[in-house]
Amino acid sequence: MEEIYYNSTRGLNENLTASEAILKGIAEDGGLLVPNCIPFISKEELKNCEQMTFKQLSLYINKKFFTDFDEKELKECIDMAYDHKFEKDIITPLNKEGDVFYLELFHGPTLAFKDIALCLLPYLMKTAAKKQNLHKDIVILTATSGDTGKAALEGFSDVDGTKVMVFFPEEGVSNIQKKQMITQVGKNVKVLGIKGNFDDAQREVKKIFNDAELKEELNKRSYMFSSANSINIGRLIPQMVYYFYSYMELLRRKEIEFGEKINFAVPTGNFGDILAAYYSTKMGLPINRLLCSSNENKVLSDFLNSGIYDARREFLVTISPSMDILISSNLERFIYDISGRNAFTVKELMNDLNEFGRYKISEHMKSRMNIFYGGFATDEETRQSIKEVFDKYRYLMDTHTSVAYSVYKKYLLETHDNTKTVIVSTASPFKFTRSVMGALDDKYNKVDDFELIEVMSKAADLKIPKPIEKLNKREIIHNTVCEMGQMESEVRKFLK
Ligand SMILES: *Cc1c(COP(=O)(O)O)cnc(C)c1O
């Protein structure tokens, strides 16, 4: 098998192995690490995937990219990641309501899709550290719009040789998301609210990452930073698995013929989840269109429609908070791809973004984005879709999933495309009880989020997921809120 190496989107060619790339998280020059090629799989090979379970597919896909891991190592990681932590044996069930398929990625320990990759990442990192003979503690610094934080905490809590620090926007997550994080136990974890939004947190974390002086100081004390955000390639690749899985599931159910193309509608913020879908296409998975679905922070859907990325706009707090993002980190990997892997172009565009808050791509690059359809949904449309699908099928979507569903509806009206479509369902409705129940009936808008857990369970005839049972009674462990400017000193304090 071909060896894969990882290099920066901004030109630094270090030819890192997968284990080095996973440990580093981000390239030295501030760019993102990308594989030197995306392995293509033949029709025959794809056909062989049809009988694979989620775990077998995970081994198959991850092995293609993480070529310095041997099969036994990867298999051990996968077995430890996808166990009883998931409430469903098949990990990512595909549910059908009417003509639409819902790929439920929220049956893991924190009830959001980020569990799929973040249950695996700690094991990948530990294995990578062993391979690299690393005798340092890995410090995971994470900015979160709500779901990454908890999933990283859950994944890394009490993992030897690691420390985890999570920054979340104090005013920008649901009450249940917040409670999940501030009650996190573990000797090696720290959670901090910040007075700022996700973009502020993400920018500051990147700055701390790239602070040479701090890096040097930590180095002396045997620490190194890494990232659990989707800028880490160790998060991106494991996310490809469920796109393959759902395709194979559609084949097994005879919903599609082998080779038939399908659509995915993906609720998008940092462009990580949907980039995994794009990489899957490049690997040979038959995909017709990828519906990139934004909430009212629609910087991505505007970009896909105009070729202009313009972050100079008001940051809005919506009912799909995990997508409240104006600077989509992973888009850089896509830009790199459509520029013909031209690091010079990427660097120019990213400089424009830094300096002017916007950039514009060439017509040629724009012509290479056609697989994407960009759309957005307002909070009102998101609520209407939740109610519509519930009234019709008694199926309850969360707010993020509903953004994707709403964009899919607009897409249908516009294109009349009858391609089979999978809505990527990224969170459990139980994480956003007030917004979801409020969409069904105004009267719930005033009820406490935690009380609504029970109400939702009865209304939708759903079992309360284990991870949030008794959540409200758990002890609050992390109650610090800091100013943006204090983040670095908080990091130092934590590592003292
Ligand atoms: C993080 C998140 C998203 C957005 O995913 P990206 O990879 O950042 O595009 C969508 N929905 C939920 C529930 C999330 O937690």
XYZ file of N, CA and C in Angstrom, residues 14 70 155 170 215 233 274 308-309 361 369 386 391 433 449 483 492:
51
model
N 7.013 19.135 5.307
C 7.755 18.364 6.307
C 7.612 16.870 6.094
N 0.008 0.049 12.085
C -0.288 -1.255 11.489
C -1.712 -1.675 11.836
N -13.661 11.967 25.840
C -12.674 11.090 25.217
C -11.345 11.057 25.972
N -19.359 31.433 26.937
C -20.255 31.410 28.090
C -21.725 31.665 27.687
N 5.699 27.652 23.527
C 5.995 26.304 23.055
C 7.341 25.824 23.625
N -6.107 16.130 11.646
C -6.423 15.138 10.612
C -6.966 13.847 11.250
N -18.469 18.098 6.530
C -18.750 18.047 5.087
C -17.464 17.849 4.275
N -16.949 34.458 -2.946
C -16.369 35.447 -2.030
C -16.625 35.009 -0.580
N -15.542 34.878 0.172
C -15.692 34.556 1.587
C -15.604 35.863 2.351
N -12.038 33.993 -4.562
C -11.293 32.984 -5.321
C -11.461 33.225 -6.821
N -16.249 23.946 -7.619
C -17.017 23.747 -6.372
C -18.407 23.174 -6.630
N -38.784 21.321 12.109
C -38.882 20.388 13.241
C -40.341 19.986 13.444
N -44.892 16.405 13.154
C -46.333 16.229 12.938
C -46.606 15.102 11.944
N -33.303 20.791 24.249
C -34.709 20.532 24.557
C -35.600 21.759 24.401
N -34.883 23.883 30.631
C -34.342 22.864 29.712
C -34.344 21.470 30.324
N -11.939 36.482 30.714
C -11.905 37.391 29.567
C -11.025 36.757 28.491
N -1.320 28.662 31.241
C -0.109 28.537 32.062
C -0.442 28.040 33.466
